[in-house]
Short mmCIF file of C-alpha atoms in Angstrom, two decimals:
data_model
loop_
_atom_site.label_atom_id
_atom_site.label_comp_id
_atom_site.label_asym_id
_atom_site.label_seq_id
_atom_site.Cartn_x
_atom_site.Cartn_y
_atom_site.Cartn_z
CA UNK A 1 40.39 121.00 26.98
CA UNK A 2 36.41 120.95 26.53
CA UNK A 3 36.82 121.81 22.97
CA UNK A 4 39.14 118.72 22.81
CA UNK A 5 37.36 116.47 23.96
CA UNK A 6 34.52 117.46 22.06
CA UNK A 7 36.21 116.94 18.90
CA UNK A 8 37.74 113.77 19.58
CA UNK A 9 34.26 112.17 20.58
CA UNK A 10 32.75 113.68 16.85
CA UNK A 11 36.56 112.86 14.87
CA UNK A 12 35.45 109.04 16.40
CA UNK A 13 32.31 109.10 15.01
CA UNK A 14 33.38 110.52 12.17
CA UNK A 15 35.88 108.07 11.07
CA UNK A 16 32.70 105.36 11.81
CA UNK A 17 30.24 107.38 9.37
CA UNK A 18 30.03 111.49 8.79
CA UNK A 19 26.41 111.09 9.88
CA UNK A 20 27.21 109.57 13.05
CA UNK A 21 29.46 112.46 13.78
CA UNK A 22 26.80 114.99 12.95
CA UNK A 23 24.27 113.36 14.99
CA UNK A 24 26.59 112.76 18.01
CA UNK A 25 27.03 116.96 17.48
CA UNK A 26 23.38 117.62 17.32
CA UNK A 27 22.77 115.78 20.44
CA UNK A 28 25.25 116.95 22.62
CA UNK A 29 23.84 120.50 21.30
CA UNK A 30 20.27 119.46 22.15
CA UNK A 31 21.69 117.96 25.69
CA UNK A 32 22.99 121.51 25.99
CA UNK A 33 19.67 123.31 25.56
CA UNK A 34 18.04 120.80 27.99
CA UNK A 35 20.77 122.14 30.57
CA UNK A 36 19.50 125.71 30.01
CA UNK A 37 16.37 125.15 29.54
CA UNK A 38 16.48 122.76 33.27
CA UNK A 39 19.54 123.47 34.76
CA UNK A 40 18.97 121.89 38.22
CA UNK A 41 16.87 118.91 36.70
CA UNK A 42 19.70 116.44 36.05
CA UNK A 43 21.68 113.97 37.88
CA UNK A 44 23.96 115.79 41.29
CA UNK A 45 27.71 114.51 41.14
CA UNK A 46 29.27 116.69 43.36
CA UNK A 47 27.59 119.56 45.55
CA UNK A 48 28.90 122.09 42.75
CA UNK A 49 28.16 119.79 39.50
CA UNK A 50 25.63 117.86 37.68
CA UNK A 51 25.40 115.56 34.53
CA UNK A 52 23.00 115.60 31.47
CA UNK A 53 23.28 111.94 29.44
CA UNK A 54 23.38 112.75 25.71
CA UNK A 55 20.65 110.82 24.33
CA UNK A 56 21.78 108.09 22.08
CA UNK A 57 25.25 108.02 22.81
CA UNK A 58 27.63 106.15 26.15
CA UNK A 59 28.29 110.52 26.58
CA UNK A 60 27.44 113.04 29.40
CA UNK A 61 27.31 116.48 30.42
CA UNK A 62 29.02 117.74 33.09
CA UNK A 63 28.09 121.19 34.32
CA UNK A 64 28.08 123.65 37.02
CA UNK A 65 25.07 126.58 37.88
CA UNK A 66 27.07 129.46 38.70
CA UNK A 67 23.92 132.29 39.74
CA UNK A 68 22.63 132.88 36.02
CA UNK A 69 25.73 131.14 34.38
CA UNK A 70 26.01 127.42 33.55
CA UNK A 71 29.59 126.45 33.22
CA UNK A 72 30.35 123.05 31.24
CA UNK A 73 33.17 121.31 33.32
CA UNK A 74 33.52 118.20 31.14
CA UNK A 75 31.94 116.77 27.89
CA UNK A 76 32.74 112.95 29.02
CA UNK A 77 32.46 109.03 28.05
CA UNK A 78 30.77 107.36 30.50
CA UNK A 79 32.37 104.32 30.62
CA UNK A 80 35.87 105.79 30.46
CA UNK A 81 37.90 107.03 33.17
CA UNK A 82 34.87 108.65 34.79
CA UNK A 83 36.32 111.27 37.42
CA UNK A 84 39.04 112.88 35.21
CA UNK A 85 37.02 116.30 35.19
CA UNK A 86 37.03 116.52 38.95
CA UNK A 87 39.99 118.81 38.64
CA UNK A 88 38.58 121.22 36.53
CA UNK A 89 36.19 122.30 39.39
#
């Protein structure tokens, strides 16, 4: 499902400009390497889960520190439909 909604998000930007896609892509990658890098530094939604905003785009995060193992719950819009991930905790 994450891999899905990944590729819809870049397949939208995509169909706006192939550089928009790519750039969406780099920046959820770079949001991703923030996560590592500060795992416990972003927003708390749930006792279990956080969220890291992509920079530049309405697109967050959504994570969960597991000991030594981050686990990415949801890679979501953030003005649709904002609790759909809950489940996949």
């Amino acid at each position: 499902m994450l891999n899905r909604n990944l590729d819809d998000a870049v397949a939208f930007y995509d169909n706006i400009n192939r550089e928009m896609g790519d750039a969406f892509l780099e920046e959820v990658e770079q949001s991703i390497q923030r996560i590592i890098k500060f795992p416990e530094a972003w927003t708390q939604l749930s006792k279990n889960t956080r969220r890291c905003r992509v920079v530049s785009f309405p697109y967050g995060i959504v994570y969960a520190v597991q000991d030594d193992i981050i686990l990415i719950i949801a890679i979501m819009h953030l003005q649709r439909r904002p609790d759909y991930w809950v489940n996949r905790v």
